[in-house]
Structures are given as structure tokens and as C-alpha cells.
XYZ file of C-alpha atoms in Angstrom:
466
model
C 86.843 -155.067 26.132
C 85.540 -157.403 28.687
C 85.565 -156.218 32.547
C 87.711 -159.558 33.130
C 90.522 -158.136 30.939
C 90.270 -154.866 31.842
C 91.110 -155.974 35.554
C 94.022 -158.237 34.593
C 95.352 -154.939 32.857
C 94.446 -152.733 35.710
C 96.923 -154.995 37.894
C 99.696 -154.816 35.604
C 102.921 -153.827 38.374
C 105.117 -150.429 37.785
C 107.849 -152.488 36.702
C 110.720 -150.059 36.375
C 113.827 -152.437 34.875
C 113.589 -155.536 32.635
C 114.456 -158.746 34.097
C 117.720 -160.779 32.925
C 117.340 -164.531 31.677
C 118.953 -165.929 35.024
C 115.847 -164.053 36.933
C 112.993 -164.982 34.254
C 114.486 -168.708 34.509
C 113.988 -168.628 38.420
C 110.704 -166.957 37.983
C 109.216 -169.553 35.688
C 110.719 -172.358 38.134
C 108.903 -170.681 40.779
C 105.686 -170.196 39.164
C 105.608 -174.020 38.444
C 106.308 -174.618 42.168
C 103.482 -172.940 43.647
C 100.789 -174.001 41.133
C 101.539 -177.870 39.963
C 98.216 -178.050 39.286
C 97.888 -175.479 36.457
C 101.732 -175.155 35.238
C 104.290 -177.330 33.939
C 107.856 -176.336 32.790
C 109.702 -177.981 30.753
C 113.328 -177.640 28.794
C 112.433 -177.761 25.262
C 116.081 -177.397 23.995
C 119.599 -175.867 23.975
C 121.222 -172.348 22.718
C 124.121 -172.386 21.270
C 126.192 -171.793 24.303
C 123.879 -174.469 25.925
C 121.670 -172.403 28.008
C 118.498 -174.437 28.877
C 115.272 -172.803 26.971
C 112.849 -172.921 29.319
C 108.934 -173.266 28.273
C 106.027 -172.957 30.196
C 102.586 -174.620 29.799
C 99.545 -173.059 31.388
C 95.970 -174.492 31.592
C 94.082 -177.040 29.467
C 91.553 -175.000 26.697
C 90.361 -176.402 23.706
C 93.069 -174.872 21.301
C 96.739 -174.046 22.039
C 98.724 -170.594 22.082
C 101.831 -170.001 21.635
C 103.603 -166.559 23.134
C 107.408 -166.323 23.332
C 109.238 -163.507 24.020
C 112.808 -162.038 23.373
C 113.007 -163.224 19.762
C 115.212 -160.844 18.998
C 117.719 -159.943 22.257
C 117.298 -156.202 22.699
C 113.526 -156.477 22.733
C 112.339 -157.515 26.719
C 109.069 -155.867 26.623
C 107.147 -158.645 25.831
C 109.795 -160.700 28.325
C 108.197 -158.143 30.759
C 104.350 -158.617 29.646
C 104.634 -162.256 30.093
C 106.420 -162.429 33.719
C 103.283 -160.929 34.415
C 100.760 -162.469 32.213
C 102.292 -166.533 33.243
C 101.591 -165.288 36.679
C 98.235 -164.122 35.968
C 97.366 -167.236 34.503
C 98.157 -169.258 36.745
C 96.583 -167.835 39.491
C 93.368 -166.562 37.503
C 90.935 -169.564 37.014
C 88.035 -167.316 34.856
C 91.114 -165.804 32.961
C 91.976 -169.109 31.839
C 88.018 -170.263 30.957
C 87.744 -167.360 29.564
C 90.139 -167.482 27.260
C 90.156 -171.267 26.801
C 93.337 -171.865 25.447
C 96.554 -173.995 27.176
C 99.402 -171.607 26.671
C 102.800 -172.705 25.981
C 104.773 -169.481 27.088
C 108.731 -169.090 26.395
C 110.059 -165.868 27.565
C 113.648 -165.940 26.420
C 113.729 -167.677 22.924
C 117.377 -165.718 22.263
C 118.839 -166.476 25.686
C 122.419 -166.190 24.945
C 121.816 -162.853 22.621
C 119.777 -161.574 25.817
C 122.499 -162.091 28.236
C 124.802 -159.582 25.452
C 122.120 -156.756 26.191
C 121.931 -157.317 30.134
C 123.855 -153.912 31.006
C 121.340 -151.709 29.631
C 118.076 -153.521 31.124
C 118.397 -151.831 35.096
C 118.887 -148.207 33.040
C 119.559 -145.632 32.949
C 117.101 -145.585 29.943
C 118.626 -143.173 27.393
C 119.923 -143.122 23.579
C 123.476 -143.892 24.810
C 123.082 -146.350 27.280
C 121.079 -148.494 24.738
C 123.204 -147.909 21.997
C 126.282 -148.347 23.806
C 125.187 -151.831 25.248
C 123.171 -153.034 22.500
C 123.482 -156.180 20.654
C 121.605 -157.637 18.038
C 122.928 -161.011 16.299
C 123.513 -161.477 12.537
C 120.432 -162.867 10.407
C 121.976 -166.089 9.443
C 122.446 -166.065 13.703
C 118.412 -164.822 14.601
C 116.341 -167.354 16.181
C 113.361 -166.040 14.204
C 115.123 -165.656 10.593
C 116.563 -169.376 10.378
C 113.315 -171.447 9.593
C 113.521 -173.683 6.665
C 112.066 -172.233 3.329
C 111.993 -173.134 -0.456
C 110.690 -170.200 -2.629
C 111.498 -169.820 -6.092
C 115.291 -169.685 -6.400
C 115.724 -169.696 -2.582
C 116.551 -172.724 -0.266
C 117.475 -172.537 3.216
C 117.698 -175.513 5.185
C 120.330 -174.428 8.142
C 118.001 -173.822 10.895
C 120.209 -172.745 14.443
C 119.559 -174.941 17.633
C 117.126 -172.517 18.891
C 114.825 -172.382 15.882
C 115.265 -176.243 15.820
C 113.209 -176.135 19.309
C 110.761 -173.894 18.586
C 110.215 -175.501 15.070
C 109.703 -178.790 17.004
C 107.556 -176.777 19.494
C 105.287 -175.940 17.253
C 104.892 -178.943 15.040
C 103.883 -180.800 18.402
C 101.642 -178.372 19.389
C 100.045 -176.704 16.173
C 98.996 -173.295 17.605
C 95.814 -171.880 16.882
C 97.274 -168.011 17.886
C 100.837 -166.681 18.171
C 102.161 -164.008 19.563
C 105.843 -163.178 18.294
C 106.937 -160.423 21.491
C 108.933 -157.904 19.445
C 109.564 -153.823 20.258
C 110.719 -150.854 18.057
C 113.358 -148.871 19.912
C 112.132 -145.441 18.564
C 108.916 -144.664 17.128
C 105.323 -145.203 17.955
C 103.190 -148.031 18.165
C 102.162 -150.564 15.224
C 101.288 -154.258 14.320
C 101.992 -157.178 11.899
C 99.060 -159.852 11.653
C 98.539 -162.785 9.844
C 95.358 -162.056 7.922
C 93.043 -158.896 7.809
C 91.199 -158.518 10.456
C 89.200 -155.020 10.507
C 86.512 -155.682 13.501
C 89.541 -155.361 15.691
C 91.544 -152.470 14.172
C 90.333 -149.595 15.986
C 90.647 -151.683 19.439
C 94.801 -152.627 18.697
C 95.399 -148.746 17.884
C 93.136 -147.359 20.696
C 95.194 -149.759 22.986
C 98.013 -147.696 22.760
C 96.815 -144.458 22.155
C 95.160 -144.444 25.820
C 98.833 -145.484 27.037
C 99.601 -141.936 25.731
C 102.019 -144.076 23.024
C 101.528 -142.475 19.433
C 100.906 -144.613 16.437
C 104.170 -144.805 14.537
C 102.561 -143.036 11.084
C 106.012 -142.283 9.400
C 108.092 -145.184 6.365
C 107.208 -148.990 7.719
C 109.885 -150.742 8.541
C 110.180 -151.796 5.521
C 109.207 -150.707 2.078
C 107.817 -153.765 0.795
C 105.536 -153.777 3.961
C 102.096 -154.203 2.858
C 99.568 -151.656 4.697
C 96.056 -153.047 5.987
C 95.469 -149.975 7.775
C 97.416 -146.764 9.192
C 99.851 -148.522 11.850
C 98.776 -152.281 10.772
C 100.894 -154.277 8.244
C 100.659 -157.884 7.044
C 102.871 -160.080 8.662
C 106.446 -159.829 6.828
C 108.561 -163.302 5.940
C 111.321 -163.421 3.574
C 109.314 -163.981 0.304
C 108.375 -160.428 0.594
C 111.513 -159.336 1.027
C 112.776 -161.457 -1.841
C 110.274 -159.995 -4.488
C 111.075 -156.993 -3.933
C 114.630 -157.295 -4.653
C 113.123 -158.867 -7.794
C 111.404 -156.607 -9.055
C 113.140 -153.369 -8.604
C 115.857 -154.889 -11.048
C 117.972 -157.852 -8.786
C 119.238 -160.805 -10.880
C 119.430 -163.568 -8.483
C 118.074 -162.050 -4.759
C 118.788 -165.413 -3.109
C 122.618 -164.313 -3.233
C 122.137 -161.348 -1.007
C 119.633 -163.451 1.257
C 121.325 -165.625 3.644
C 118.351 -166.161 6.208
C 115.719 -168.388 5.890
C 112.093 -167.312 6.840
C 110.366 -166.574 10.061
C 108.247 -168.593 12.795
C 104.826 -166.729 11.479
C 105.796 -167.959 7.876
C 106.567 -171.394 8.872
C 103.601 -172.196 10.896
C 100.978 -169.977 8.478
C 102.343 -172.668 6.404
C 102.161 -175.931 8.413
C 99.341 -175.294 10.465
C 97.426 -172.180 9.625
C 98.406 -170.384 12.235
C 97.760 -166.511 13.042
C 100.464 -164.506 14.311
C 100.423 -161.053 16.133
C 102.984 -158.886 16.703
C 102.735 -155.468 18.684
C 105.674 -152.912 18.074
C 106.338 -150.538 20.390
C 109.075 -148.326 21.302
C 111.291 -147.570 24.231
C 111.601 -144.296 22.835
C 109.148 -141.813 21.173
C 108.546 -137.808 19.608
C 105.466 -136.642 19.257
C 106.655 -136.021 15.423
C 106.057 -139.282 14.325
C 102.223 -139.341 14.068
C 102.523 -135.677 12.337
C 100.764 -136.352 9.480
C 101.425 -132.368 8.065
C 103.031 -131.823 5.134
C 106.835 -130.835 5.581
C 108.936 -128.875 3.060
C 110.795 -132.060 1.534
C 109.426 -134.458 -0.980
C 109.362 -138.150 0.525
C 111.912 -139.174 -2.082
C 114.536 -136.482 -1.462
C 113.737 -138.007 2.328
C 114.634 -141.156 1.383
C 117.401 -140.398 -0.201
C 118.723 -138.454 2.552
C 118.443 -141.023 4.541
C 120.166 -143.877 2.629
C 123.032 -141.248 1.836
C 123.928 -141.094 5.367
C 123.501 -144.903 5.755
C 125.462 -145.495 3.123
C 128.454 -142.961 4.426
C 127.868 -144.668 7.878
C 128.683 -147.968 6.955
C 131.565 -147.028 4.880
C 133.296 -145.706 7.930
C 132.216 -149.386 10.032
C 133.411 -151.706 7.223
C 136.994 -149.693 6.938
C 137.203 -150.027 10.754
C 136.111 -153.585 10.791
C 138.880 -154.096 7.971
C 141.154 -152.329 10.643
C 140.308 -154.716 13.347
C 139.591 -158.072 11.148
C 143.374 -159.381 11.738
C 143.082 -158.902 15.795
C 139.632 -160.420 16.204
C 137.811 -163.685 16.737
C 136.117 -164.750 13.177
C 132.979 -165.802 16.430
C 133.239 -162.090 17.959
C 129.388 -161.773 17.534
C 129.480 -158.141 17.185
C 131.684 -158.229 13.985
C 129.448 -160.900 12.551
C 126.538 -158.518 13.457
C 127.682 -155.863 11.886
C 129.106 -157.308 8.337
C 125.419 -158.735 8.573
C 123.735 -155.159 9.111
C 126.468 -153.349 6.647
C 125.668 -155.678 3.537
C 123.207 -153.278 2.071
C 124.321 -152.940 -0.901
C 121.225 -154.452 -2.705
C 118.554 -153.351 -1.198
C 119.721 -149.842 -1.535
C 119.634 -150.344 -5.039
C 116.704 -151.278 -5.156
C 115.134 -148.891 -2.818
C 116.515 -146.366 -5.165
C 114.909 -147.682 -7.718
C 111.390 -148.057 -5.956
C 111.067 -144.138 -4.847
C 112.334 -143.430 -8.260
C 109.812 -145.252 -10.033
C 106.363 -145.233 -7.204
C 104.999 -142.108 -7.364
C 103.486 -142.001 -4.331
C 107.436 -141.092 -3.436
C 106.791 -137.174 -5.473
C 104.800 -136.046 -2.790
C 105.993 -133.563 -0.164
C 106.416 -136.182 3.048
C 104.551 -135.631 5.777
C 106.116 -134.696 9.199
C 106.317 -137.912 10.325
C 107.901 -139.127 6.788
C 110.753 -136.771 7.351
C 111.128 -136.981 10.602
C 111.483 -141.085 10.476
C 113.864 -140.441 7.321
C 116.250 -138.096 8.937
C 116.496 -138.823 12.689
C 115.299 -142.109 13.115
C 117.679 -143.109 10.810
C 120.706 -141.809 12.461
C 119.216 -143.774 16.250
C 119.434 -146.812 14.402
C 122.755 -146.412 12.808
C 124.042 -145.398 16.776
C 123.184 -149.180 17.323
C 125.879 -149.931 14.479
C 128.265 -147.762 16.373
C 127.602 -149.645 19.444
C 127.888 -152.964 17.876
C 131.450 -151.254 16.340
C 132.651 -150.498 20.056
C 131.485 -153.710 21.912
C 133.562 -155.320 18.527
C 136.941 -154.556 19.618
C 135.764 -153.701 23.644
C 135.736 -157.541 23.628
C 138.771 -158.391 22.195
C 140.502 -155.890 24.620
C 139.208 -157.656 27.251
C 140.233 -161.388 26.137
C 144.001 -160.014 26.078
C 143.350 -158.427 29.662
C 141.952 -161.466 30.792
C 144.401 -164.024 29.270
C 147.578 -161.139 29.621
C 148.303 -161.798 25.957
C 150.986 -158.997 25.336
C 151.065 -158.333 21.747
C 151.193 -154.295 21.616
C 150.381 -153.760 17.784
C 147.124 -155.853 18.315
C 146.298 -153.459 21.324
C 147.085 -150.413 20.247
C 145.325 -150.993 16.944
C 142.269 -152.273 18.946
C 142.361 -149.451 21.050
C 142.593 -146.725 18.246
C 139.678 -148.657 16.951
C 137.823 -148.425 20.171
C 138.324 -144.960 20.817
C 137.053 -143.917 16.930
C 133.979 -145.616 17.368
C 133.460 -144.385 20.614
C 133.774 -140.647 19.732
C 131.130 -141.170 16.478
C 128.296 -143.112 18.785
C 129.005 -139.535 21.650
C 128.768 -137.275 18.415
C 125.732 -139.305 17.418
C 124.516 -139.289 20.860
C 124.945 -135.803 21.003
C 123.102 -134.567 17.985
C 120.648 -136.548 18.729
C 119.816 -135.506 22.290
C 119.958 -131.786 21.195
C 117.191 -132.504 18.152
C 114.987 -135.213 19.734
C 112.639 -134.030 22.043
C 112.348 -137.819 22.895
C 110.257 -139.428 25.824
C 110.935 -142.609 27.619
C 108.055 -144.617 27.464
C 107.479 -146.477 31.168
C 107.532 -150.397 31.129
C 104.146 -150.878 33.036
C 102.503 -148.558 30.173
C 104.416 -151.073 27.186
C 102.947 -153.869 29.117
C 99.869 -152.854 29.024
C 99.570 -152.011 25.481
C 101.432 -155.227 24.666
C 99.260 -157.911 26.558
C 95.535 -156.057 25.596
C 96.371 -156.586 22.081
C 97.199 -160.043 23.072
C 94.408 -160.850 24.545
C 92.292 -158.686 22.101
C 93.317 -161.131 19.424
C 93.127 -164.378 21.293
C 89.655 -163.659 22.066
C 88.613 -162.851 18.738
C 90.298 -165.959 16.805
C 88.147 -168.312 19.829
C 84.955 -166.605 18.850
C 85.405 -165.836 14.951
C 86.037 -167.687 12.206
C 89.607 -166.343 10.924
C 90.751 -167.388 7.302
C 94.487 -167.003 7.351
């Protein structure tokens, strides 16, 4: 890496909280005050709740990149990288000729989903304080999973407001390079990229490692992911996700799938363009890059792990039926979670896949097993926050409007209080077998904008077929 980058990385502050959208909004107003010159900002649409989305442009290079951040709500880590990197920009002159690009730069894209996971972003940074203020919209309701798509029997055409302006965004603009600013919340550090690109595996890997972040060497996030390279998967859309149903024995997958596809689809699609995303975590044990063997095959680890899924969500849906009369058909968390709990189908086929692949007899490694059995449960303690916040907000509409109907709050409250006691027990088994560490935000940062610019410098000075 260049001496030029290496400073801009060097300078990176010790951020120690995540900003909120009111204070990113400011910030980006302010940038555009001091240099008029170099930055423009401009409203390129509405949310739903008709926030103003707020996009930056930055310089005047020969092809045009597009970074937004906050794609999906809980994930301001990139939010963070690009408060910095807008500033650094702007003020930078051989930064920007070096990297010759005008920058369009959008650091909430989910503003009103952000705003939902505010309480947790000043700390303190544990399990249960994310969990228990977590929120993560529906598909149907994700700014990224809502772009128009037509592939085999599947048709979506119901893009939200907020994919509407980034969609228009990025037919105006055609972007050479994207980078789509997600985060893991547990785990270690991997990527998603357009098209293989080997001469620059070693440097996205290494960029973490020297962070003292471990590569996240357990199950991808998915199991249709397709591996390039330990910790580096092809960029996912929904046609992936779709053939898989397919062919592990799904009549019809477009009935379970009610997204449409995502921005690195859409614009591979219109434009040829090459998307990056970095995944990092908040949280991390040094078990998953254990590549050991463990005592349990990888498909009894599986298995394990969708068993307790599956017994998880039972207990959610009967307590959503509980609460369904007494709350708002909008209430985002119930929409969230009837969206997260419809698994029905791709547990099937899952089943089927580690049944039939038999890369799935093997003893799992460390990492396998660890990912299978305790990573699991973190994520499901984000279900169990969604489950409290569900009927926590309908409890405080009848506090705020004095509505007086005592079956509705007592059955809300009995609700509240179950949930509640599963995320602590959760919590608490969790704590006692996690040795977890939090990762700090300047280190995420870091990591975060070197691959950027790793990538951005390599598609200006190599020919990249998509």
C-alpha cells in the first residue's frame, strides 16, 4: 500500500461511539460549508417517514464511486469510516488525484431503521445492550433487498422509497466501484466482491489481521455462498438464494421469496459495476479462525444449530400470536420478526444440502462448531430483542395516549416480561461461554476504509471483467 494511504489510515480518530443520523446529517452540512469548492450535498430523496437522504459529492475524477453506508440499520461502522473518509476527501487534494474518482457518499441509506437502533450506538458495547436495542427491518422493508428483478419464476417490481433513490442514484451516475458499508455483529472479518480478484486477496485479509481482527473461517453466512478464497465470497443477490431453494427439492421458491434483489445485483446488471463489501464484527472469539478439528461432524453441527432455531422461533411466533390482537399491523418489530421467523423453507432445504454434500461428514473444525452452536444462539438474542421492543412499543402508545384497556396491558406486559427473561437467560449463557472481545471503532475503521481504498485503486489501474 501506497505511503499516501497509509497516512490517511494512520489519522483515522479513536472514535469511541457511533454517530446518530441527526449528527451525520449536520456533519455532512458542515463539510459542504467549509469546502464549496470540492463538496456538494444534495437531497436525493425521502424515507418512508420522510427523513431527507442526504448525499454527498466529492471531487471531479474520471470515473464515479459510489459508497453508502447504513444499508442495513444496526450496521454504523461504515457510517463511522465515512464521517471520516468525506472529511478526508475533502480536505486531501493528492487523496483525491490519487484516487481520481468523484465520490457520491451517502452515509445513512436506512435513516428511519437507524434512528430504531440509536440507544445502543453511545454503549455500553455488550451482547445485551445490542440485543436489547436492536432493530433490523423486514426484507420486503430493507433498502438493499427491494430492487427490481425478473429471474425465472420470480418478479419483483415493489421497490421502497429509499431504494427508489438510490436506484435513480445510480442510473444517473453509473458507478465504476461500490462500496455497500455492511458489519457482522459476531465473528471475524470477511468480504463479498463482484468478480475474482486474486492480486488483491492477501492485501483485504492482511488488512484486518494487523487490526488484531481474525478472519471469520467458520459456515458463510450463507450456504449457498460461493467461496473465492478462505474469508472471500462472491457477491450474494437473490438468484443465489433462489437456486438453492431449487435445487435442494422447493417447488415454486418465488413463494417463500418476497424481496427483490440487491443494489450490487442491480447495477452488475445495468452498468457493470463492482461492488465490495467488508464484514466485520462488533464482537469476536478467538475460536472462530480455529481451523482444528473438533469432536462433532459439521452436519450433526448444523443440525444442532437449526434445532435450536427452529425451537426458538416456535416460542416468538406463539408470543407474537399472543400479542397480534393488541398491536399495530405497522409495529416494525412484529413485521421484523414474522419476516426473520419464516424459515420454514430454507430449513428444509438446508437439511437436505448437509444430508446430501459430503463435504458436511467431516468432523467440523473449531470454528465450524463454534459458529454452529454459539453464534447461532447471539443471533437468535436479536429475535428476542426484536420480541421485547414488539410489545415495549405498544406499552408505550397506551402510556402515551392513556388508553385504559387492562386486558390489552396486562397481556402486553406478560408478553414483555417472557421475552425479557429468555434474551437475560440468553444473555447469560452466553456471557459465561463466550470469551468475546469488543472490537474498538477506530480499529473497524481502519480495516473498513483500506479495503476501500485497496479496491478503488486497483479497478483505476486494472482492467476488471465483472
Amino acid at each position: 500500500m501506497n505511503k499516501l494511504f497509509e497516512d490517511v489510515i494512520n489519522n483515522i480518530p479513536d472514535y469511541k461511539v457511533f454517530l446518530t443520523v441527526d449528527e451525520m446529517d449536520a456533519s455532512s452540512h458542515k463539510l459542504a460549508e467549509e469546502f464549496p469548492e470540492v463538496v456538494d450535498i444534495f437531497e436525493m430523496g425521502r424515507t418512508r417517514n420522510n427523513h431527507p437522504l442526504y448525499c454527498l459529492k466529492i471531487g471531479n475524477g474520471s470515473n464515479n464511486a459510489l459508497m453508502f453506508g447504513l444499508p442495513h440499520p444496526n450496521e454504523p461502522i461504515g457510517a463511522m469510516m465515512l464521517e471520516y473518509f468525506t472529511r478526508e476527501l475533502a480536505s486531501n487534494e493528492a487523496l483525491r488525484k490519487e484516487l481520481d474518482y468523484t465520490w457520491y457518499v451517502v452515509k445513512s441509506w436506512d435513516a428511519d431503521g437507524t434512528k430504531l437502533n440509536e440507544n445502543w450506538f453511545k454503549g455500553p458495547f455488550t451482547l445485551y445492550e445490542y440485543s436489547r436495542n436492536f432493530f433490523r427491518p423486514a426484507g420486503h422493508q430493507q433498502v438493499d433487498w427491494t430492487f427490481p428483478i425478473d429471474y425465472k419464476k420470480l418478479h419483483f417490481h415493489n421497490p421502497i422509497p429509499e431504494t427508489k433513490a438510490m436506484m435513480n442514484l445510480i442510473d444517473e451516475i453509473k458507478p465504476k466501484f461500490i462500496y455497500s458499508l455492511h458489519n457482522a455483529g459476531f465473528g471475524g472479518a470477511y468480504w463479498y466482491i463482484t468478480g475474482e480478484t486474486r492480486d488483491i486477496y492477501d492485501d483485504l485479509r492482511n488488512s484486518a489481521t494487523k487490526q488484531g481482527v481474525p478472519l471469520s473461517l467458520g459456515e458463510p453466512e450463507a450456504p449457498y455462498c460461493v467461496a473465492y478464497d478462505p474469508a472471500i465470497y462472491q457477491s450474494l443477490g437473490i438468484r443465489q438464494n433462489y437456486d438453492y431453494l431449487e435445487k435442494y427439492g422447493i417447488e415454486n421458491p418465488e413463494k417463500s421469496i418476497n424481496v427483490g434483489t440487491c443494489s450490487a445485483d442491480y447495477a452488475l446488471e445495468k452498468w457493470g459495476s463492482f461492488t465490495l463489501l467488508t464484514e466485520l464484527p462488533y464482537f469476536f472469539d478467538e475460536r472462530i479462525k480455529d481451523l482444528s478439528e473438533s469432536d462433532l461432524s459439521r452436519k450433526d453441527a448444523v443440525l444442532k444449530s437449526l434445532e435450536f432455531t427452529e425451537e426458538s422461533d416456535k416460542y416468538i411466533l406463539k408470543t407474537l400470536n399472543i400479542i397480534k390482537p393488541y398491536s399495530d399491523e405497522r409495529n416494525p418489530f412484529r413485521l421484523a420478526l414474522e419476516a426473520f421467523t419464516d424459515n420454514a423453507e430454507n430449513n428444509t432445504a438446508t437439511k437436505a444440502m448437509v444430508s446430501e454434500n459430503p463435504d458436511f461428514l467431516k468432523n467440523a473444525t473449531v470454528a465450524e462448531e463454534f459458529d454452529n452452536l454459539l453464534v447461532t444462539k447471539f443471533y437468535k438474542m436479536l429475535s428476542y430483542g426484536l420480541l421485547v421492543r414488539a410489545s415495549e412499543t405498544e406499552l408505550t402508545k397506551m402510556e402515551e395516549t392513556n388508553e385504559e384497556n387492562q386486558d390489552k396491558k396486562s397481556t402486553l406486559k406478560q408478553a414483555f416480561d417472557s421475552a425479557l427473561e429468555h434474551l437475560k437467560d440468553l444473555s447469560e449463557e452466553l456471557e459465561e461461554k463466550i470469551n468475546y472481545q469488543v472490537v474498538p471503532i477506530k480499529k473497524l475503521v481502519a480495516i473498513q476504509l483500506e479495503c476501500g481504498l485497496l479496491v478503488a485503486d486497483y479497478l483505476q489501474k486494472n482492467k476488471v471483467h465483472s
